[in-house]
XYZ file of C-alpha atoms in Angstrom:
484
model
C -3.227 -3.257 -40.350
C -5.804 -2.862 -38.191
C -5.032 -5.963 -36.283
C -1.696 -5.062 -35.770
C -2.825 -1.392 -34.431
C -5.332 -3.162 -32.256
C -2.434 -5.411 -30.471
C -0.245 -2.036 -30.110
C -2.924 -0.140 -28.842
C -3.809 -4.025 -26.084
C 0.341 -3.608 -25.609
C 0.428 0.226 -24.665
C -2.333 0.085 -22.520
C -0.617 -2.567 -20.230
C 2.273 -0.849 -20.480
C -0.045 2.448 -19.128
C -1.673 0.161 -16.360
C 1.768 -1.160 -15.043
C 3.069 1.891 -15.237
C 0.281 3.529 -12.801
C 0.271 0.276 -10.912
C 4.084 0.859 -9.842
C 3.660 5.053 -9.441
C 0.718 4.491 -7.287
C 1.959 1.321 -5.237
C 5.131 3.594 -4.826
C 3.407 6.066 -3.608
C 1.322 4.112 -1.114
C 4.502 2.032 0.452
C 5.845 5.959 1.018
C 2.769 7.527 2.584
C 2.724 4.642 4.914
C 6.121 5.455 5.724
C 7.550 1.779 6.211
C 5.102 1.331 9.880
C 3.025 -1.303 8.369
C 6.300 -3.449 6.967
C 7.885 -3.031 10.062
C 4.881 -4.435 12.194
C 6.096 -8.157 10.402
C 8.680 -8.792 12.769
C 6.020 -8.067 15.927
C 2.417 -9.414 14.708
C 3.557 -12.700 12.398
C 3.733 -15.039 15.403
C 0.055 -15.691 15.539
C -1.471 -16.880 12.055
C -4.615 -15.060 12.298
C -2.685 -11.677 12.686
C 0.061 -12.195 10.363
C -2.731 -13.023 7.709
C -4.920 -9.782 8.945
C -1.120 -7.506 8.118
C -0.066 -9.237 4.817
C -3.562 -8.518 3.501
C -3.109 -4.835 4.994
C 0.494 -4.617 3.306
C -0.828 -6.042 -0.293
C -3.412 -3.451 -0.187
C -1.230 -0.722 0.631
C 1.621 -1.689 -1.437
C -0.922 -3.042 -4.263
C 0.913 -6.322 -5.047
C 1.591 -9.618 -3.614
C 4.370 -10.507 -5.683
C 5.849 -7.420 -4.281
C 4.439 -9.134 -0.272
C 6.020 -12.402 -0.853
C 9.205 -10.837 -2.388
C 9.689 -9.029 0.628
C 9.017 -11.509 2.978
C 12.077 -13.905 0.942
C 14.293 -10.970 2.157
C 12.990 -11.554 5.389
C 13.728 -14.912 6.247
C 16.731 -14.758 4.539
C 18.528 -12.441 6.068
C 17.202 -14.148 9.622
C 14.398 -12.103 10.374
C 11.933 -13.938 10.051
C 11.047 -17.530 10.288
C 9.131 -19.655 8.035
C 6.282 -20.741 9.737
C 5.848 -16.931 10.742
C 5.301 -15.970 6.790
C 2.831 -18.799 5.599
C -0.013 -16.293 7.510
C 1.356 -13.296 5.974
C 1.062 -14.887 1.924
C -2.221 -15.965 2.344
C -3.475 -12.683 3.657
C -1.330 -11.502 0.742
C -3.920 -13.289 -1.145
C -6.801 -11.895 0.265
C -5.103 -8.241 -0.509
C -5.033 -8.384 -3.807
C -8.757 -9.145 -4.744
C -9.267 -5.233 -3.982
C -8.048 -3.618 -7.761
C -10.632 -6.030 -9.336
C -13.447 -4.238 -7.491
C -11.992 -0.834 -8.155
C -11.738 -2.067 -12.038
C -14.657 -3.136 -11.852
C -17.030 0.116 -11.549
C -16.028 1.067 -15.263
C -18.824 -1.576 -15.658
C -21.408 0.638 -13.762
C -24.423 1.478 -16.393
C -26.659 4.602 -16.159
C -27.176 8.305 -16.816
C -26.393 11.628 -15.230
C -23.830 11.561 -11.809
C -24.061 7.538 -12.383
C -21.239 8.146 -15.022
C -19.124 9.688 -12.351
C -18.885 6.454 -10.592
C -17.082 5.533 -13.886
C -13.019 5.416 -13.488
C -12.366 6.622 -16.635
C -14.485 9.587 -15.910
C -13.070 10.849 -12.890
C -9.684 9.606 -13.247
C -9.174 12.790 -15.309
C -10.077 14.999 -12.099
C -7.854 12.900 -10.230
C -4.747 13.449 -12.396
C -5.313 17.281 -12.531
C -5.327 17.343 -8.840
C -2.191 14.862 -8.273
C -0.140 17.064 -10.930
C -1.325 20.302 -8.465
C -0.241 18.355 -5.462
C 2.893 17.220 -6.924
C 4.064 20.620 -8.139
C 2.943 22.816 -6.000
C 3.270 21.220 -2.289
C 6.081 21.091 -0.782
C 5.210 18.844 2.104
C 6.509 14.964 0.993
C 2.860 13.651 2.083
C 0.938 15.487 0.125
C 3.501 15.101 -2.708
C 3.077 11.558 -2.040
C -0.754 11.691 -2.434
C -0.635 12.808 -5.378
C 1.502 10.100 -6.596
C -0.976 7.900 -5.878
C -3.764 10.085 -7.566
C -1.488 10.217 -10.802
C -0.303 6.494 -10.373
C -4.176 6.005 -10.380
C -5.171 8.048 -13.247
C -2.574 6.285 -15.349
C -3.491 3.095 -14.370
C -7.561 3.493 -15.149
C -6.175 5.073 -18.794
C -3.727 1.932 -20.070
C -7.567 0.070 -18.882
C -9.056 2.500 -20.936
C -6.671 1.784 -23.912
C -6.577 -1.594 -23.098
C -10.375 -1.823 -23.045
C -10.632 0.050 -26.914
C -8.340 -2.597 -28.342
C -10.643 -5.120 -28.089
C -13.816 -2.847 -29.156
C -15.796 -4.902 -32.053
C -13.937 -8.025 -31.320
C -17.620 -9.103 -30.090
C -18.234 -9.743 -33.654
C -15.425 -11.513 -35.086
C -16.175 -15.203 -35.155
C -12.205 -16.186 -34.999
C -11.932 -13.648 -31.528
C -15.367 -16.889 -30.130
C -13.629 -19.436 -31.623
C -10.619 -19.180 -29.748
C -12.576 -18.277 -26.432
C -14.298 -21.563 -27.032
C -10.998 -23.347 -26.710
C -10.519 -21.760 -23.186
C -13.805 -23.608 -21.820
C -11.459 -26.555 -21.200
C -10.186 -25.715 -17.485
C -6.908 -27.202 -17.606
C -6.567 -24.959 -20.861
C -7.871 -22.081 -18.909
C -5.498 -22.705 -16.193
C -2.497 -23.086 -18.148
C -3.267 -19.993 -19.809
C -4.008 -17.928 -16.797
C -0.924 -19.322 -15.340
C 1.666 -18.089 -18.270
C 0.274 -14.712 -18.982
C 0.332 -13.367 -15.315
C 4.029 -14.982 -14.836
C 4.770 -13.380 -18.006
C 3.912 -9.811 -16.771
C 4.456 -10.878 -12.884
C 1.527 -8.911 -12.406
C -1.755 -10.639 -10.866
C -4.000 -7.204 -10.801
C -2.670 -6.692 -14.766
C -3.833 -10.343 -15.265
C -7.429 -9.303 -14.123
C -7.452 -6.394 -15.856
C -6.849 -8.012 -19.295
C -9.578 -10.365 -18.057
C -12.287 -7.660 -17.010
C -11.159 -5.913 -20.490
C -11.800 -9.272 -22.571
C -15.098 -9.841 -20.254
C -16.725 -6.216 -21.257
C -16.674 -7.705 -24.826
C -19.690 -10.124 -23.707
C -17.737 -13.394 -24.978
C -16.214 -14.713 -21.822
C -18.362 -16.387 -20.139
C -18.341 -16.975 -16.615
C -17.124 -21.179 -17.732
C -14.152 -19.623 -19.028
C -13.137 -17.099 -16.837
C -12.806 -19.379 -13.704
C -10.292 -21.095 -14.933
C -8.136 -18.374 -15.623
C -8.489 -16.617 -12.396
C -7.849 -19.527 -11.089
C -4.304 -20.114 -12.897
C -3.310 -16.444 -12.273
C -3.073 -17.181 -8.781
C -0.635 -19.671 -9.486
C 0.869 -17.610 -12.315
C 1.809 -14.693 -9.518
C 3.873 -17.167 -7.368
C 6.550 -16.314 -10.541
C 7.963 -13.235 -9.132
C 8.648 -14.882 -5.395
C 10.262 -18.028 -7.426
C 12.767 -15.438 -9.355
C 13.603 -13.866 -6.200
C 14.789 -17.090 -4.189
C 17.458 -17.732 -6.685
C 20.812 -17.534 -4.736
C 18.811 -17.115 -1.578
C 19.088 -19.516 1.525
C 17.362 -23.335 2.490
C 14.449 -20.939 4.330
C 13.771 -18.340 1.796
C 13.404 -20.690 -1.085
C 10.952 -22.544 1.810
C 9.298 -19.090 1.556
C 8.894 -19.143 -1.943
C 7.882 -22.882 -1.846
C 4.814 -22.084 0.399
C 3.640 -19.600 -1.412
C 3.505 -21.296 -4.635
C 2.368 -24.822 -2.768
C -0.403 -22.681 -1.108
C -1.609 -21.252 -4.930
C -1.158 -24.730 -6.685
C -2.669 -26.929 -3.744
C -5.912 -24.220 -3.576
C -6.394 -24.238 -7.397
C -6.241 -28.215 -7.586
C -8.964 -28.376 -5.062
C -11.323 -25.771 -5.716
C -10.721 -26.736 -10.407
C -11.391 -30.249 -8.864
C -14.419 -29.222 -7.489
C -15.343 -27.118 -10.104
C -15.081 -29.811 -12.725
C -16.937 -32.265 -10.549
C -20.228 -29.348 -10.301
C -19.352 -28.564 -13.682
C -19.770 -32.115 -15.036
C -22.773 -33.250 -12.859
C -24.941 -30.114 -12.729
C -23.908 -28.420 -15.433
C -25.218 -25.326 -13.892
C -26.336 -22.193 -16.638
C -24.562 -19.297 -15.476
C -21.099 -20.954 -16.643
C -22.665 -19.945 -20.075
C -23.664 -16.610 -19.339
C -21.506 -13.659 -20.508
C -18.963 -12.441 -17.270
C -19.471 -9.031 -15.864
C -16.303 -6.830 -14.853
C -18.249 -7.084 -10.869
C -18.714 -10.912 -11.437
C -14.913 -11.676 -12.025
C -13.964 -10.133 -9.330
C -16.786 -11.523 -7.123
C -15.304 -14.688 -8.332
C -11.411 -13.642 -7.940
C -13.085 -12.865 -4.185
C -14.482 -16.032 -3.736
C -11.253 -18.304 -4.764
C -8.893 -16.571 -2.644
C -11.162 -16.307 0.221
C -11.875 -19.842 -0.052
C -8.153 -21.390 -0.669
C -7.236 -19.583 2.598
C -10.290 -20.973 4.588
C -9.255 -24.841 3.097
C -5.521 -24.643 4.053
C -5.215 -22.001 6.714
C -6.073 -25.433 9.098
C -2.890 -26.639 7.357
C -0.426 -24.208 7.397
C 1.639 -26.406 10.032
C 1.610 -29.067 7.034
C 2.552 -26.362 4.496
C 5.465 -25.774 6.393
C 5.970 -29.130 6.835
C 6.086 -29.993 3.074
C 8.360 -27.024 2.050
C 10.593 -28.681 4.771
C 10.613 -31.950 3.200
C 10.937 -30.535 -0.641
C 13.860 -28.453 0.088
C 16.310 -30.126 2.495
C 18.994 -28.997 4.324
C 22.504 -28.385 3.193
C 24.936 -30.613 4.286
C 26.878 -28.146 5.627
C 25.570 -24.891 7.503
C 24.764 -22.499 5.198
C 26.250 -18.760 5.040
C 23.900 -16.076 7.203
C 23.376 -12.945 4.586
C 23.679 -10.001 7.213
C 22.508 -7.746 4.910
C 19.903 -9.115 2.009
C 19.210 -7.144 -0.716
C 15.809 -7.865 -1.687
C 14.987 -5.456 1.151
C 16.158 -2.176 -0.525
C 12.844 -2.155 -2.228
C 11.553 -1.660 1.126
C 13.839 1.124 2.774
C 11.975 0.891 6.307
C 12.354 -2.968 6.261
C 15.722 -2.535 4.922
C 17.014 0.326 7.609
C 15.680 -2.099 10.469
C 18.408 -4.513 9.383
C 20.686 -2.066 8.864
C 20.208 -1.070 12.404
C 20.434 -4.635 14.030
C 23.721 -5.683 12.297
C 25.109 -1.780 13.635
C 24.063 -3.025 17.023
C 26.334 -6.212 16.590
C 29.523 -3.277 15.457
C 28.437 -1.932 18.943
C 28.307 -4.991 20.954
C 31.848 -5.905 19.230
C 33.258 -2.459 19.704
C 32.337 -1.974 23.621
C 34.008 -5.500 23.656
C 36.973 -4.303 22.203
C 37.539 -1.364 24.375
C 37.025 -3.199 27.330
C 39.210 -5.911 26.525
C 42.164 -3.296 25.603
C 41.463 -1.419 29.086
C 41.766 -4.706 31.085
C 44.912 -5.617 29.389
C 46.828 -2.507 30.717
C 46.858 -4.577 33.866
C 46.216 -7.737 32.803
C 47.822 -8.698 29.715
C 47.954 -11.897 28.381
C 48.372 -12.843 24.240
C 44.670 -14.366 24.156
C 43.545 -10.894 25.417
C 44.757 -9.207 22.887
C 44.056 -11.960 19.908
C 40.262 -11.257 21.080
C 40.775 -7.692 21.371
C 42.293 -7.456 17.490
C 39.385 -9.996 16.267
C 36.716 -7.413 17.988
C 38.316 -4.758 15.474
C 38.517 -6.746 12.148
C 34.891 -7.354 13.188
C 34.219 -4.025 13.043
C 35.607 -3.278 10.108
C 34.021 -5.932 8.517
C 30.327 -4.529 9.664
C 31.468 -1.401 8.660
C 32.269 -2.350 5.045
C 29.271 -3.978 4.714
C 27.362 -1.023 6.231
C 28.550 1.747 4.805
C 28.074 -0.166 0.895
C 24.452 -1.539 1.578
C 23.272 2.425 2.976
C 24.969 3.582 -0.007
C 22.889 1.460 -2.878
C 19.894 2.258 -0.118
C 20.111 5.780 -0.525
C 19.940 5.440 -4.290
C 16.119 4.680 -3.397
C 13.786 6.858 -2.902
C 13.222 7.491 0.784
C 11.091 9.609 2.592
C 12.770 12.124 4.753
C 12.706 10.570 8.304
C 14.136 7.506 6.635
C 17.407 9.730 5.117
C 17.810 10.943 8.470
C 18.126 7.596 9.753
C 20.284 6.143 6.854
C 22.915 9.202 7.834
C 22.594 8.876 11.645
C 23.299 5.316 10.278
C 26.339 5.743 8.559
C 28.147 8.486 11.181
C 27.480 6.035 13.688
C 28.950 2.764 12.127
C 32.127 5.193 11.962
C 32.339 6.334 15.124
C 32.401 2.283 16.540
C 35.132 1.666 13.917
C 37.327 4.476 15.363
C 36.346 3.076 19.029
C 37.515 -0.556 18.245
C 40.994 0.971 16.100
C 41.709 3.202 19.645
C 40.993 -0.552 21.363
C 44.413 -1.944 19.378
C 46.137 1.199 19.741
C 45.715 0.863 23.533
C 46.683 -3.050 23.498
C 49.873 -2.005 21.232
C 50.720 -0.189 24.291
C 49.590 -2.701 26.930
C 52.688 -4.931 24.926
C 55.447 -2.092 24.661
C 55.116 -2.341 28.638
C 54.779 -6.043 28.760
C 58.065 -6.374 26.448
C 59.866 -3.518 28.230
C 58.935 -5.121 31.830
C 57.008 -2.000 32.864
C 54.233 -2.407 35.135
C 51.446 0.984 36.654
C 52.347 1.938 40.028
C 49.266 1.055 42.428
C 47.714 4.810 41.976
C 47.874 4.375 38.339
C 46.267 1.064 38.110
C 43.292 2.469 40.475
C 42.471 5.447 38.067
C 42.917 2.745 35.249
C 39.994 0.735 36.748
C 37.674 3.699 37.472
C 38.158 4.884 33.797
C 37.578 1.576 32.697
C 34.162 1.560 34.711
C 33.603 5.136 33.573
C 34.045 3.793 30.376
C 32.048 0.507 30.267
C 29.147 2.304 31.965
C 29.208 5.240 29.058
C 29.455 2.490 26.493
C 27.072 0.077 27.461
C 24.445 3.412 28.281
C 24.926 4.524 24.390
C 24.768 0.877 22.853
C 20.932 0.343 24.743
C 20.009 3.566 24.106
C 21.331 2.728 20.077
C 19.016 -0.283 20.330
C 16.142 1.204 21.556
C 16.177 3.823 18.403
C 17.502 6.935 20.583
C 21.018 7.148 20.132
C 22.942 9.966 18.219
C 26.336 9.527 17.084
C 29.255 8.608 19.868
């Protein structure tokens, strides 16, 4: 019985540190306010700076599954392009080796204010002060802030709970005998691997590890291993995603786990080779909560440093795995993978409205010049330009709908309604387009032609028009625009 409570009391505190890992990752993606996801369609051409923001993003948004997942939507929906991401995942990388740090101060020894440094000792003081923000602020910010402090709080306790599970299993000779097992790295790999796919969670992963590690029976031969198979256990989530996605997002996918399984192969190979040859002492010694993630530091910031030379050839390879389809493939306007982030997912929003423009201003100025100059293709084009609209506005008006089911910070409701009046108002423009062709052929059929005067005011409207038009769809682009 006590076994059993001991692997409900491992299994609630995950559940706890999950839980706060989503509430406070939430929380952070909000308070940035969607700047820092929108900055990966301007700094991803060069490497170097695309790496520098995916790290940024995986910080802020505490999870590269949740990096690469994004970036899937990305080049699916046309966004991006491959060889712009392969920067971005390994900075995603580098992001993530921050929560072992911050887990790893509820390793800190001493007396006195040295206990404060303690998580599990402040975290309390944390929570009280998120709850205060939460309920008593009205601002969105500071509600947000204390998201994160609650998100936070949470997150120490289910490492708390986590850690108290595995109390006294220091003792028990069957708890070292199955360590023991782990010292083989292809074991340890393989193990790493499956658990962190199984939770999709690379920072949960640690945790466990850090948790297992404060025992004193990991030792630092068996925990290498592991970290080094949750890297490649992470790449899960991205895989999942890329189901039913295009030939370039699956590439996506395909670099980031290529990127994870190439770095692991290399750095286990060397690591067996030192291993084997020098045999050096400390991969005896007991891990420290600091000295996995030292080492969960050292992988990632190595594996970027070996390939980020090759990221042409990582492109190159996902190129050659996944070929493309015989026939071209379908472009997803609108890609849903990008509702999780509403900022991201308004941008695209906005770019396919700009295309309803561009197609309504057509429309209207196609109708116009068929007044005078009428001919059937005219008017074939003209109708087209309006079942384009529709079309755009269909798919508009249902993707802002499941968007605003999200939660989104005020400036980004705003822009979701400005969003949705203004897809309707270039519908109505390109239906008064084949009204006004309908009429251009009752005079055709009839014979009826404009006297002179009338066909001069029809081309200064028609300028008037165009010039009113083509003013509202730049200043649309540019962000400014209100509703026609």
């Amino acid at each position: 019985m006590t076994v059993l409570l001991k692997v409900f009391t491992l299994l609630g505190g995950l559940a706890f540190f999950l839980y706060g890992m989503n509430v406070m990752s939430g929380g952070l993606g909000k308070l940035a306010g969607g700047s820092l996801e929108r900055s990966l369609k301007t700094m991803t051409k060069n490497r170097f700076a695309g790496m520098a923001l995916g790290a940024v993003i995986t910080i802020a948004i505490q999870s590269s599954s949740a990096m690469t997942v994004m970036l899937v939507g990305l080049v699916n929906s046309g966004i991006m392009q491959l060889g712009q991401t392969i920067g971005v995942i390994m900075g995603s990388n580098i992001g993530t080796t921050l929560t072992p740090w911050i887990l790893s101060l509820s390793g800190v020894n001493g007396t006195g204010w040295i206990q404060l440094l303690k998580p599990e000792n402040f975290s309390p003081i944390i929570a009280f002060i998120g709850v205060v923000l939460i309920m008593m602020c009205k601002k969105p910010r500071k509600r947000d802030i204390g998201k994160i402090m609650v998100g936070f709080a949470v997150l120490m306790y289910g490492m708390t709970l986590m850690g108290s599970s595995v109390s006294g299993l220091e003792n028990s000779k069957a708890f070292t005998s199955i360590l023991t097992a782990f010292e083989n790295p292809l074991l340890g790999v393989l193990v790493g691997a499956v658990v962190t796919g199984v939770i999709q969670s690379s920072a949960a992963s640690v945790g466990i590890l850090q948790t297992l590690a404060a025992t004193g029976q990991i030792s630092y031969g068996v925990a290498i291993p592991i970290i080094m198979g949750q890297n490649i256990g992470t790449c899960v989530t991205a895989l999942l995603s890329s189901v039913g996605a295009n030939k370039n997002a699956k590439r996506a996918a395909f670099v980031h786990l290529s990127f994870n399984v190439i770095g692991s192969v290399v750095l286990l190979t060397a690591y067996s080779i030192v291993r084997a040859i020098l045999a050096p002492a400390i991969l005896g010694e007991a891990a420290t909560l600091p000295g996995i993630a030292v080492i969960h530091t050292a992988f990632n910031l190595l594996c970027v440093a070996i390939l980020m030379p090759m990221a042409p050839l990582l492109e190159k390879l996902a190129l050659r795995v996944i070929h493309d389809a015989p026939v071209p493939e379908h472009e997803t306007e609108l890609d849903e993978r990008l509702l999780a982030s509403p900022a991201l997912a308004l941008g695209q929003c906005r770019e396919v409205a700009m295309k309803m423009a561009d197609r309504a201003v057509q429309a209207l100025r196609g109708s116009l010049l068929s007044v005078t100059d009428y001919t059937p293709a005219l008017a074939e084009q003209v109708r087209a330009d309006e079942e384009a609209t529709d079309h755009y506005e269909d798919i508009l008006g249902t993707y802002l709908v499941k968007l605003s089911s999200q939660t989104l910070t005020a400036a980004d409701s705003e822009n979701a309604t400005e969003l949705l009046k203004v897809i309707g108002d270039f519908e109505r423009i390109a239906d008064h387009a084949v009204n006004i062709v309908e009429s251009a052929e009752e005079l055709q059929s009839k014979g009826l032609t404009l006297s002179e005067a009338a066909q001069a005011d029809l081309k200064v409207l028609d300028a008037a028009v165009a010039e009113i038009l083509d003013r509202s769809a730049d200043a649309f682009r540019r962000g400014d625009a209100q509703p026609l």
